[in-house]
PDB file of N, CA and C in Angstrom:
ATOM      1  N   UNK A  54      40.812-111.979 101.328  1.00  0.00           N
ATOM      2  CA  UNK A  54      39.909-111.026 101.944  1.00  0.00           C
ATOM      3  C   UNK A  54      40.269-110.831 103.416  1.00  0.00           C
ATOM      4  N   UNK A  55      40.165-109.526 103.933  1.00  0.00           N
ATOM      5  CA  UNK A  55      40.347-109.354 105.057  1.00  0.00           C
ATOM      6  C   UNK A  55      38.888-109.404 106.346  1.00  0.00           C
ATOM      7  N   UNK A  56      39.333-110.169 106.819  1.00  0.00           N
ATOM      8  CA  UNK A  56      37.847-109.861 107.756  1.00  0.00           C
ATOM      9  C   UNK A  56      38.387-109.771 109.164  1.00  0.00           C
ATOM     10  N   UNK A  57      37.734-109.332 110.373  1.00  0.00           N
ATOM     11  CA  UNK A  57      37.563-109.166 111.639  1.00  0.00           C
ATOM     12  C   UNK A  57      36.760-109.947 112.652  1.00  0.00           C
ATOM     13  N   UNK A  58      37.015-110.545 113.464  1.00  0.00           N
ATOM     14  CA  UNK A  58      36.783-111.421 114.649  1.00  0.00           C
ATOM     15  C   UNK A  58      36.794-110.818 115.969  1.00  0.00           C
ATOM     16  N   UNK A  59      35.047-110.509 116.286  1.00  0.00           N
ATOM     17  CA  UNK A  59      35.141-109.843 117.510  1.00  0.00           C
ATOM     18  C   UNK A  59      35.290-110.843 118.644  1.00  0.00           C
ATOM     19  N   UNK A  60      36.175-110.937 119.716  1.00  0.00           N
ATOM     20  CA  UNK A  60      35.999-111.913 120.748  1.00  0.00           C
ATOM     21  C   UNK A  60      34.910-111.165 121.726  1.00  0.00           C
ATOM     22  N   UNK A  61      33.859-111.983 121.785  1.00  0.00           N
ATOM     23  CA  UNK A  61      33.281-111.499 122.765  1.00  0.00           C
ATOM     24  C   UNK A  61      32.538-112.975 123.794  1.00  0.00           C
ATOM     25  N   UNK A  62      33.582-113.541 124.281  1.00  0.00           N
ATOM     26  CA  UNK A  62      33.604-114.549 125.400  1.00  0.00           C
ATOM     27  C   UNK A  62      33.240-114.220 126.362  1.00  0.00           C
ATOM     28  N   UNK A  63      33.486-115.010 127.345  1.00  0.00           N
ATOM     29  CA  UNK A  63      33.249-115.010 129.435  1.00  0.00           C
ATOM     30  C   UNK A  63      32.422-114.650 129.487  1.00  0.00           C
ATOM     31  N   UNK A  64      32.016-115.716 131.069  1.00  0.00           N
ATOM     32  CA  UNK A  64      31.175-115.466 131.848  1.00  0.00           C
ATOM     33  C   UNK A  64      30.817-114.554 132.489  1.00  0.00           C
ATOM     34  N   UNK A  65      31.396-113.890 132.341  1.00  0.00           N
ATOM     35  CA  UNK A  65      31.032-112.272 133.481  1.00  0.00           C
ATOM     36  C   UNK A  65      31.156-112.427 134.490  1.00  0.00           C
ATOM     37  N   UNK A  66      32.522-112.495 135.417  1.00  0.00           N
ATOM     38  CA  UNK A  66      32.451-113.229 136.566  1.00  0.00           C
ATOM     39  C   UNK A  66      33.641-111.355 137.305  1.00  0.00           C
ATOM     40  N   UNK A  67      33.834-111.031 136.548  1.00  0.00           N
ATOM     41  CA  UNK A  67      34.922-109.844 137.205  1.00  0.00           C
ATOM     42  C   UNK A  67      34.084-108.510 136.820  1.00  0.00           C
ATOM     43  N   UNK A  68      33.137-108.205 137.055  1.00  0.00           N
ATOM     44  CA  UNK A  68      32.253-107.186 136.966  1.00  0.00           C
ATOM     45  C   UNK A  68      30.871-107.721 137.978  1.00  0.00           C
ATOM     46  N   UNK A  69      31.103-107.920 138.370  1.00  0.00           N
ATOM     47  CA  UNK A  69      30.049-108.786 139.236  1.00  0.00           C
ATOM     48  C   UNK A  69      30.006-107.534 140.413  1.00  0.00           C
ATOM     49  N   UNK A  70      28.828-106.737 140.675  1.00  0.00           N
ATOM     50  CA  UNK A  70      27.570-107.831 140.479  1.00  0.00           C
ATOM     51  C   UNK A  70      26.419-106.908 139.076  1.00  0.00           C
ATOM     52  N   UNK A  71      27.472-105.829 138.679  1.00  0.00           N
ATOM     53  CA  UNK A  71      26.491-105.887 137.139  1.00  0.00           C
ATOM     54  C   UNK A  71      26.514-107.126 136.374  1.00  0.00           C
ATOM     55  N   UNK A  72      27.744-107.803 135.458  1.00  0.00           N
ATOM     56  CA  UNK A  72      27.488-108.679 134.678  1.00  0.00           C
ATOM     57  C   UNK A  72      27.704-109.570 135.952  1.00  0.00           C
ATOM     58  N   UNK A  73      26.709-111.328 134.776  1.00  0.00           N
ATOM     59  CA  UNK A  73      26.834-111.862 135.823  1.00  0.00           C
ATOM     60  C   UNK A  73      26.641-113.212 134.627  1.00  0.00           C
ATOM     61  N   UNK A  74      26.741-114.566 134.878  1.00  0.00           N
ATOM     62  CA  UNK A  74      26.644-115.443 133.700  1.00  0.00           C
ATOM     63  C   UNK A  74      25.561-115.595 132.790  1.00  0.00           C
ATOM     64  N   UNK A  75      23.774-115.131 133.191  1.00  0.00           N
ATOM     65  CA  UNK A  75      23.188-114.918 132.239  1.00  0.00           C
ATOM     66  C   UNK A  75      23.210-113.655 131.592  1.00  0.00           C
ATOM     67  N   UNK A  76      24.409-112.248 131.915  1.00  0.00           N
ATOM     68  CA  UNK A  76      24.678-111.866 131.021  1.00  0.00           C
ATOM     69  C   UNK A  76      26.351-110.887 131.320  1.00  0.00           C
ATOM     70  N   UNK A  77      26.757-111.324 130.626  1.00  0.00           N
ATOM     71  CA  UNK A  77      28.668-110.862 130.826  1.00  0.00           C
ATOM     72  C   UNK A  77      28.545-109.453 130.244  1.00  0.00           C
ATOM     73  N   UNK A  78      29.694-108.701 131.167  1.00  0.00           N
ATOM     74  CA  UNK A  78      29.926-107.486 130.544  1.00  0.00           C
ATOM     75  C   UNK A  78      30.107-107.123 129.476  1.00  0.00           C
ATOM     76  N   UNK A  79      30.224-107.663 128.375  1.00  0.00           N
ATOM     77  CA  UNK A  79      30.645-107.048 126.862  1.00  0.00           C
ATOM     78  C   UNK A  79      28.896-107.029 126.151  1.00  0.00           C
ATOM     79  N   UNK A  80      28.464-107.650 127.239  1.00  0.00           N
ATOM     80  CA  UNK A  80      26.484-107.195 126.055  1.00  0.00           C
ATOM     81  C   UNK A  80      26.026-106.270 127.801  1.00  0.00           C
ATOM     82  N   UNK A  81      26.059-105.919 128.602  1.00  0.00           N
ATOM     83  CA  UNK A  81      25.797-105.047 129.311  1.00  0.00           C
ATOM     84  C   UNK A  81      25.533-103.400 128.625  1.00  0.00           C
ATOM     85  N   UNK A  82      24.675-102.459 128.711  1.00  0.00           N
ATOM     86  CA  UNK A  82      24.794-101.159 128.136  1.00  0.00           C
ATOM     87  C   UNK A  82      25.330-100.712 129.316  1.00  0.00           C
ATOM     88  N   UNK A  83      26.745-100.516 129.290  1.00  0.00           N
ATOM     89  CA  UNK A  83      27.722 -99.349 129.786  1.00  0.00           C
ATOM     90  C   UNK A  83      27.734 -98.213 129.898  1.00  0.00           C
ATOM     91  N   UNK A  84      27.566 -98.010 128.646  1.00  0.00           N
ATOM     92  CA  UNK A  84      28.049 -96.267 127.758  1.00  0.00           C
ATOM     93  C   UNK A  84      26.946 -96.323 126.523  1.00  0.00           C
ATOM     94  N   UNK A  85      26.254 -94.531 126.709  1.00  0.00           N
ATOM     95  CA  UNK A  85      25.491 -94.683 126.211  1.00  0.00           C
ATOM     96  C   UNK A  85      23.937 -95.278 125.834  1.00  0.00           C
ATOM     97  N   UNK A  86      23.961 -96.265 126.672  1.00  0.00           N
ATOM     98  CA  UNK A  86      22.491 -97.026 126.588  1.00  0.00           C
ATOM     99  C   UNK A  86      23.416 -98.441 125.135  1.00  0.00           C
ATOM    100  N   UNK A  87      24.734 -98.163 125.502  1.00  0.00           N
ATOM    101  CA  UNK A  87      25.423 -99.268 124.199  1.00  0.00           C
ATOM    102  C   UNK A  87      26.131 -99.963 125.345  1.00  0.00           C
ATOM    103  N   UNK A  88      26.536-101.575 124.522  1.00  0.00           N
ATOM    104  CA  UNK A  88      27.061-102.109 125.142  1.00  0.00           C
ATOM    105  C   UNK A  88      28.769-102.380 124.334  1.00  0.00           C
ATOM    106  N   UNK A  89      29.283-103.159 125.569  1.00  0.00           N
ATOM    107  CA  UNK A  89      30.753-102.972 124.844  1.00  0.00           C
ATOM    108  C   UNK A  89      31.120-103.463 123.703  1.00  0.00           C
ATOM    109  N   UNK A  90      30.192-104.724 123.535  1.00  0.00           N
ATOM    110  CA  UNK A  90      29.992-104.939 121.793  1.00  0.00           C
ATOM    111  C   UNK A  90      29.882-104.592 120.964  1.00  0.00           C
ATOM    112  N   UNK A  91      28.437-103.760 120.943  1.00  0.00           N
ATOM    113  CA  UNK A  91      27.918-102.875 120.125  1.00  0.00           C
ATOM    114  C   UNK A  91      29.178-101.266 120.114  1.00  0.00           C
ATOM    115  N   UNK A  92      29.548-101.162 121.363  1.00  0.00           N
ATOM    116  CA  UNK A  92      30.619 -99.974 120.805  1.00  0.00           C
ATOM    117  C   UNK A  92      31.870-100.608 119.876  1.00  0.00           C
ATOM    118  N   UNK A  93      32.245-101.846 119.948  1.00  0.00           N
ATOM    119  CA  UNK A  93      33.183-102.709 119.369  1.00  0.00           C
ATOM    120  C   UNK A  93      33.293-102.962 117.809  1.00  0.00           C
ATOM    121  N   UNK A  94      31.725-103.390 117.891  1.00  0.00           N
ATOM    122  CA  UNK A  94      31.556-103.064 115.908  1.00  0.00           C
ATOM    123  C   UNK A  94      31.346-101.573 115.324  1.00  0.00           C
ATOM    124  N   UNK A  95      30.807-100.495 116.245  1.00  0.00           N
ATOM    125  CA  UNK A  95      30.288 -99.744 115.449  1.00  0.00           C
ATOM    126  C   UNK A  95      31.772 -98.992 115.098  1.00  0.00           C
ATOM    127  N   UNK A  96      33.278 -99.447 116.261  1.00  0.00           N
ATOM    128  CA  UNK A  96      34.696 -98.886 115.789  1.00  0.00           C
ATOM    129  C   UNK A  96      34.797 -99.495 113.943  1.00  0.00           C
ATOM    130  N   UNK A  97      34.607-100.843 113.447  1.00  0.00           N
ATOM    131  CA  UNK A  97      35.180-101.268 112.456  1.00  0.00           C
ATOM    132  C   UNK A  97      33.907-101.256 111.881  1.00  0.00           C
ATOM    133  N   UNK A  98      32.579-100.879 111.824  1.00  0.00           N
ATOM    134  CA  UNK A  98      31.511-100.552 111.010  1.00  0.00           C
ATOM    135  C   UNK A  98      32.118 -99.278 109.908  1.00  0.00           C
ATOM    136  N   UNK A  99      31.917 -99.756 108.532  1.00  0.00           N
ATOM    137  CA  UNK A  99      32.658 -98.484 107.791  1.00  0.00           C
ATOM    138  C   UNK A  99      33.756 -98.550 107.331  1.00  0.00           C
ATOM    139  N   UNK A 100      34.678 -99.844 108.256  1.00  0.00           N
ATOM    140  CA  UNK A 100      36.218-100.155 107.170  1.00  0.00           C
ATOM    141  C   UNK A 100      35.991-101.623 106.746  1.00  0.00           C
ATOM    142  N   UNK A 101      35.363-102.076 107.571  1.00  0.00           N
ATOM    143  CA  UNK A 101      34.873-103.867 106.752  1.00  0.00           C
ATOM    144  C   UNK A 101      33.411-104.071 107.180  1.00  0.00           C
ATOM    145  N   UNK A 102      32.965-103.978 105.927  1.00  0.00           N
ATOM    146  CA  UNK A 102      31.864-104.744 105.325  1.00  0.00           C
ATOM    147  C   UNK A 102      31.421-105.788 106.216  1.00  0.00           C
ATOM    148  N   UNK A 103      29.883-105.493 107.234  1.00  0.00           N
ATOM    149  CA  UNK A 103      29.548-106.060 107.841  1.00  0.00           C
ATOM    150  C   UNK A 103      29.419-107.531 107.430  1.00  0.00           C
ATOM    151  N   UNK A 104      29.513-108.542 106.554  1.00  0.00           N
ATOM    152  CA  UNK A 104      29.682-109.880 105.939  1.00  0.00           C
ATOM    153  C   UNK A 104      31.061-109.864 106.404  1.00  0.00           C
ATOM    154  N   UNK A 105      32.195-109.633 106.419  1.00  0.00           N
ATOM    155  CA  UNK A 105      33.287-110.124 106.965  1.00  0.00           C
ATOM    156  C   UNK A 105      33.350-109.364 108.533  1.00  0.00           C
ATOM    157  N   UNK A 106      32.502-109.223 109.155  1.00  0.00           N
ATOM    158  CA  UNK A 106      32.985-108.984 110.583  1.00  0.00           C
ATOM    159  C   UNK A 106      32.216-110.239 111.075  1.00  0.00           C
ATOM    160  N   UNK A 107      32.979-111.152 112.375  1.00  0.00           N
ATOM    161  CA  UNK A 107      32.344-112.223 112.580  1.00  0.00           C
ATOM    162  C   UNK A 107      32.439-111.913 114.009  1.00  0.00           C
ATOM    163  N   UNK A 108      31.420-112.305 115.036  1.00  0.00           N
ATOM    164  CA  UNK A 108      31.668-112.365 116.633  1.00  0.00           C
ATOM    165  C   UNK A 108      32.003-113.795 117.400  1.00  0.00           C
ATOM    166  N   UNK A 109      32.639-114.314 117.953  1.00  0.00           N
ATOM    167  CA  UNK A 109      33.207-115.253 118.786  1.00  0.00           C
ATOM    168  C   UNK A 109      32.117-114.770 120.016  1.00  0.00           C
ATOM    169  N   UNK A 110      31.400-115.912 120.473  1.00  0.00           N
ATOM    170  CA  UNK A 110      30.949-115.434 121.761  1.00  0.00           C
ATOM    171  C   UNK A 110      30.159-117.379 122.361  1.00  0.00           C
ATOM    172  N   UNK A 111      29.665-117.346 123.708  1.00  0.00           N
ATOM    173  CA  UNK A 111      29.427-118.556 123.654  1.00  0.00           C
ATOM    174  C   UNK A 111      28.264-118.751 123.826  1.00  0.00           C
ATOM    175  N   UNK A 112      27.924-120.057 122.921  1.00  0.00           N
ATOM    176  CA  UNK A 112      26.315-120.549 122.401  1.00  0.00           C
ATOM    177  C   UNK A 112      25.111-119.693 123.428  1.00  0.00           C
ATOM    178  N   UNK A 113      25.871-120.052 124.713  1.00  0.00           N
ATOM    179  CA  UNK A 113      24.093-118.891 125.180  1.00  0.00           C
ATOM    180  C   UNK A 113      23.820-117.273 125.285  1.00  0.00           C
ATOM    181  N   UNK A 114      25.112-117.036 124.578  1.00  0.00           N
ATOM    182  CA  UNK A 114      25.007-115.551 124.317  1.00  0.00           C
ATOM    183  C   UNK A 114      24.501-115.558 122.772  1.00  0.00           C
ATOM    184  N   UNK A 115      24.605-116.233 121.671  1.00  0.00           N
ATOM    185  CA  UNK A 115      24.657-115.773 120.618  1.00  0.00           C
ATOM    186  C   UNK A 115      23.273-114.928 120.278  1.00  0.00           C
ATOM    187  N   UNK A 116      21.714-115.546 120.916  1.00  0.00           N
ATOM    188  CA  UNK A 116      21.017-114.813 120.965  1.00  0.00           C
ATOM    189  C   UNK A 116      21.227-113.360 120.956  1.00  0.00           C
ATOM    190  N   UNK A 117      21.921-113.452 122.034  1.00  0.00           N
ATOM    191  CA  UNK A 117      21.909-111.672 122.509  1.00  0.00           C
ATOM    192  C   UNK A 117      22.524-110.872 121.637  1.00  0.00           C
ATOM    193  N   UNK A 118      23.659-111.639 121.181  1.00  0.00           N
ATOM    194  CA  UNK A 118      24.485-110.910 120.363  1.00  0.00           C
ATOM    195  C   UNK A 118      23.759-110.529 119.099  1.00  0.00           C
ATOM    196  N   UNK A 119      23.096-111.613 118.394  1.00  0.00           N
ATOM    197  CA  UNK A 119      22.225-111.371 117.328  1.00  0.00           C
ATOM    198  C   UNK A 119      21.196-109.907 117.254  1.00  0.00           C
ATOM    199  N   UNK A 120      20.497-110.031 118.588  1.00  0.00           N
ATOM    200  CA  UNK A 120      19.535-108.788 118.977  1.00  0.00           C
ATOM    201  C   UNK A 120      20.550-107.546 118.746  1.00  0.00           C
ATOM    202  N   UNK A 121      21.371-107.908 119.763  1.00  0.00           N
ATOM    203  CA  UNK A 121      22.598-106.488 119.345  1.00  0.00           C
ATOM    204  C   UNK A 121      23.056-106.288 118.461  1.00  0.00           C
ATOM    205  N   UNK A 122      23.437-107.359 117.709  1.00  0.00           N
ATOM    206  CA  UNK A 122      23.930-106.924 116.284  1.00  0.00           C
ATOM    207  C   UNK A 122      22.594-107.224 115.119  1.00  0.00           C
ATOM    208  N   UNK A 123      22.152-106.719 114.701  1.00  0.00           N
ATOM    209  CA  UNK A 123      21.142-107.319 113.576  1.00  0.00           C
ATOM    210  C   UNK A 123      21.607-107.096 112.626  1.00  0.00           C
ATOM    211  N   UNK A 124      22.634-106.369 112.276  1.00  0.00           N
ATOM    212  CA  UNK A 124      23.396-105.804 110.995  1.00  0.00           C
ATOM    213  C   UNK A 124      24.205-107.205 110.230  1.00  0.00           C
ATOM    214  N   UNK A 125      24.215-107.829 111.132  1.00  0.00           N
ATOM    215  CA  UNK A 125      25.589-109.190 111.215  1.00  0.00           C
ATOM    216  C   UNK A 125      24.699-110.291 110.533  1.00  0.00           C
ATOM    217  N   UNK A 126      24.776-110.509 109.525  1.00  0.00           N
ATOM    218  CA  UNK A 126      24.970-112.133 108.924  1.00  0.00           C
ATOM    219  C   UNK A 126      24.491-113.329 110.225  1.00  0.00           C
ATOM    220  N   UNK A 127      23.659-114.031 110.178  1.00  0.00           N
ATOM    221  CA  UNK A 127      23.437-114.842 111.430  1.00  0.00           C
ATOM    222  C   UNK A 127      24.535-115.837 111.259  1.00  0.00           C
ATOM    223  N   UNK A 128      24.704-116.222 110.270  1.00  0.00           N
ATOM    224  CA  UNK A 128      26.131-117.283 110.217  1.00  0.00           C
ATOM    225  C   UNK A 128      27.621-116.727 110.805  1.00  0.00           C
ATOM    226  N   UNK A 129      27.677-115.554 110.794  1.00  0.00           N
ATOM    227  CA  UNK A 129      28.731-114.651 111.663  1.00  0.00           C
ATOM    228  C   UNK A 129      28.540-114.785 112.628  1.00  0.00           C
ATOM    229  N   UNK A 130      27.812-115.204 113.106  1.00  0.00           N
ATOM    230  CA  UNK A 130      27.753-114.927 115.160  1.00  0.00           C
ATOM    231  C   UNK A 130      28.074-116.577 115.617  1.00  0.00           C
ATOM    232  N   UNK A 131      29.618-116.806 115.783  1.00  0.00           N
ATOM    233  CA  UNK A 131      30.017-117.939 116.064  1.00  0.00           C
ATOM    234  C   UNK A 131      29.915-118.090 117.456  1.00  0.00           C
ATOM    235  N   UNK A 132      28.901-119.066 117.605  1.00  0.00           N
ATOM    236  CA  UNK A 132      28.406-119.460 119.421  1.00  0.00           C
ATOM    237  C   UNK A 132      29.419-121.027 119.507  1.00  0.00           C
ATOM    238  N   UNK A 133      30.573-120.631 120.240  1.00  0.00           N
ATOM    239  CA  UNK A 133      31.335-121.622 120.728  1.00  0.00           C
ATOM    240  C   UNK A 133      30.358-122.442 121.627  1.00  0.00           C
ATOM    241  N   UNK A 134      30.376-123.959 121.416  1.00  0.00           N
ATOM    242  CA  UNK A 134      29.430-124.794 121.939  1.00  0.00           C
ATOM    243  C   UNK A 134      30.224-124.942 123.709  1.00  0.00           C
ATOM    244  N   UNK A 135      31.502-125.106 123.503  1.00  0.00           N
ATOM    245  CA  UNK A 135      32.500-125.231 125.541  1.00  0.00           C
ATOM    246  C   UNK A 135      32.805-124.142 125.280  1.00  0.00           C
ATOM    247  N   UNK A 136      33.591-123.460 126.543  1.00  0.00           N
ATOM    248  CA  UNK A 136      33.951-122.381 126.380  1.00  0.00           C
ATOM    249  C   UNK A 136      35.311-122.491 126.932  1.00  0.00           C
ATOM    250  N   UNK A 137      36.398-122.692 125.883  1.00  0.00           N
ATOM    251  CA  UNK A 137      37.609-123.015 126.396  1.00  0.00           C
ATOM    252  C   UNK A 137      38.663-122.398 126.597  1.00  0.00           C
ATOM    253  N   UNK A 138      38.824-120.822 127.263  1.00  0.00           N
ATOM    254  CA  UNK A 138      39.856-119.582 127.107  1.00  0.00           C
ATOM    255  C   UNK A 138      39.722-119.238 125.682  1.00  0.00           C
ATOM    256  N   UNK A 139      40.802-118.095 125.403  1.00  0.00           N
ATOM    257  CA  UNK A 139      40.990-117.462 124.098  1.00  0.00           C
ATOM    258  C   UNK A 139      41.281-118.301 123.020  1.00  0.00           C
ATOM    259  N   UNK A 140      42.139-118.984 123.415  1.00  0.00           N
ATOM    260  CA  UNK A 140      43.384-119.833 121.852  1.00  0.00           C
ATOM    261  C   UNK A 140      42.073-120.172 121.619  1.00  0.00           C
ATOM    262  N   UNK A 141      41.510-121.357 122.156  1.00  0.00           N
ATOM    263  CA  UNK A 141      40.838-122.046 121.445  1.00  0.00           C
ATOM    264  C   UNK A 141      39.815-121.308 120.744  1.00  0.00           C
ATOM    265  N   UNK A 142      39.273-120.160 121.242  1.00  0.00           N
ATOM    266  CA  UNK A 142      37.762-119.474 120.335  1.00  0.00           C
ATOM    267  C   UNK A 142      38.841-119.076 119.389  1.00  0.00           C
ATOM    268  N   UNK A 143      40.134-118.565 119.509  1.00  0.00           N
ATOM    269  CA  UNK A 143      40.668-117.656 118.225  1.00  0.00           C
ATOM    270  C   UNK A 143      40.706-118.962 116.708  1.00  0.00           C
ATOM    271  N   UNK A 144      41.226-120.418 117.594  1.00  0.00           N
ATOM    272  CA  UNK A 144      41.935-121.525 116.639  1.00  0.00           C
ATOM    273  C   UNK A 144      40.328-121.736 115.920  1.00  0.00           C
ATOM    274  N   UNK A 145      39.129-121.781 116.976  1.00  0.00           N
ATOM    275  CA  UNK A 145      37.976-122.202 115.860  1.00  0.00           C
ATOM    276  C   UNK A 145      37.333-121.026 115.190  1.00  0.00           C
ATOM    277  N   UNK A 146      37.608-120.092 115.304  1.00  0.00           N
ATOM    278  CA  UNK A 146      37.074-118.840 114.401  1.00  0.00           C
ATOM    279  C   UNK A 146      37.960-118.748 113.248  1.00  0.00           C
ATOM    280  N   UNK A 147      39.362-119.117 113.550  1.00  0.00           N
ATOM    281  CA  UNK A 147      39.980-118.825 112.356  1.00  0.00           C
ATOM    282  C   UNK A 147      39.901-120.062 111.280  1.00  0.00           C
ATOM    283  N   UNK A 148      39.708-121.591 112.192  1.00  0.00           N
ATOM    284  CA  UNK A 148      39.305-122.708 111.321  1.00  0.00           C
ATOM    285  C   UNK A 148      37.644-122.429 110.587  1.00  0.00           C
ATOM    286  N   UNK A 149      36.829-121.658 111.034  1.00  0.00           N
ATOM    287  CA  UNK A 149      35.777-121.368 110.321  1.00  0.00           C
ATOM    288  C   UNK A 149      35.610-120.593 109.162  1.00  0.00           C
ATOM    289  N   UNK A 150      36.424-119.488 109.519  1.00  0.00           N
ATOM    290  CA  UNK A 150      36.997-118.951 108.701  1.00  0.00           C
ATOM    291  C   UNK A 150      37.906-119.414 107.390  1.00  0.00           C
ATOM    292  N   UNK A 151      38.793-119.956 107.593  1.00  0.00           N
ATOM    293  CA  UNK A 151      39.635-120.797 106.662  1.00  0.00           C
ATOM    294  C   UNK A 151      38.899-121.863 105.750  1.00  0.00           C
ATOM    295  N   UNK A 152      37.620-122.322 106.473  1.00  0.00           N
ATOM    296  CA  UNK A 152      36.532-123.396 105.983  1.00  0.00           C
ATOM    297  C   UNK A 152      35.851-122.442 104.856  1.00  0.00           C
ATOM    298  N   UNK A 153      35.173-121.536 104.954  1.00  0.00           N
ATOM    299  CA  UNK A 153      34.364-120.252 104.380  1.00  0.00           C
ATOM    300  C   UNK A 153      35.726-119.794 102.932  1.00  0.00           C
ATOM    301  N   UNK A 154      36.680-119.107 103.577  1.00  0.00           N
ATOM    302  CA  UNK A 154      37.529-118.650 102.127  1.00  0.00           C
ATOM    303  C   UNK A 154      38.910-118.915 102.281  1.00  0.00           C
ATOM    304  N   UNK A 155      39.515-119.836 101.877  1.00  0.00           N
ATOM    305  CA  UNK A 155      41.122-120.170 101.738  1.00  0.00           C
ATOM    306  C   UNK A 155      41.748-118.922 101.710  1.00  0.00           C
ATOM    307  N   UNK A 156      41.690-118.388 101.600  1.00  0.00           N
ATOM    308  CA  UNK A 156      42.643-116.850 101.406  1.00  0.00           C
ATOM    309  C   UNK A 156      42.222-115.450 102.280  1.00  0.00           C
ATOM    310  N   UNK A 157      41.546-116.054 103.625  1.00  0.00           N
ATOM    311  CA  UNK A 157      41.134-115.462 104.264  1.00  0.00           C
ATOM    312  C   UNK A 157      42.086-114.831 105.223  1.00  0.00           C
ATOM    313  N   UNK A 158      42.199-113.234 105.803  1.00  0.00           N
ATOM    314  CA  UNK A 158      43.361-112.929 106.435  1.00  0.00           C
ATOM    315  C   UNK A 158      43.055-112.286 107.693  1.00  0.00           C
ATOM    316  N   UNK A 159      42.992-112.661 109.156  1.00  0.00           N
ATOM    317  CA  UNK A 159      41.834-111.966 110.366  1.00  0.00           C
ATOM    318  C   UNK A 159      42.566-111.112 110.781  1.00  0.00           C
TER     319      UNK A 159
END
């Protein structure tokens, strides 16, 4: 099965002083009264089946992300507990992934 992994990490530290660490630019409404998230899924809303789209984001965002996404599976909204650069959110999304369906392809 094919599924999709939105990264939606950082602190919000390079948009400052809109985003800021209680809330980073990718859940900010930008465009539209939407935020860059929400414009992010609604691109792959329609080619994969909201059950295989999963978000990468960290534990004190997942709230938000949830509110923003309500479409999303709550077990999809992977809240990285540290927040350790990219590799590592990509290595544990795809080990979660791999945990969920052996034949999984991101």
């Amino acid at each position: 099965m094919r599924y999709v992994v939105i990264m939606a990490g950082g602190a919000g530290t390079r948009l400052w002083p809109l985003s800021r660490q209680g809330m980073p630019k990718q859940l900010l409404k930008l465009f539209e009264d939407k935020s860059l998230l929400r414009i992010a899924y609604e691109r792959l809303h329609g080619f994969i089946p909201d059950d295989r789209i999963l978000v990468c984001t960290g534990a004190a965002y997942a709230d938000v992300v949830a509110e923003q996404l309500p479409e999303l599976p709550v077990e999809n909204i992977l809240g990285e507990p540290v927040g350790r650069d990219s590799l590592n959110a990509v290595a544990w999304s795809a080990a979660v992934l791999a945990h969920r369906d052996s034949e999984a392809v991101v």
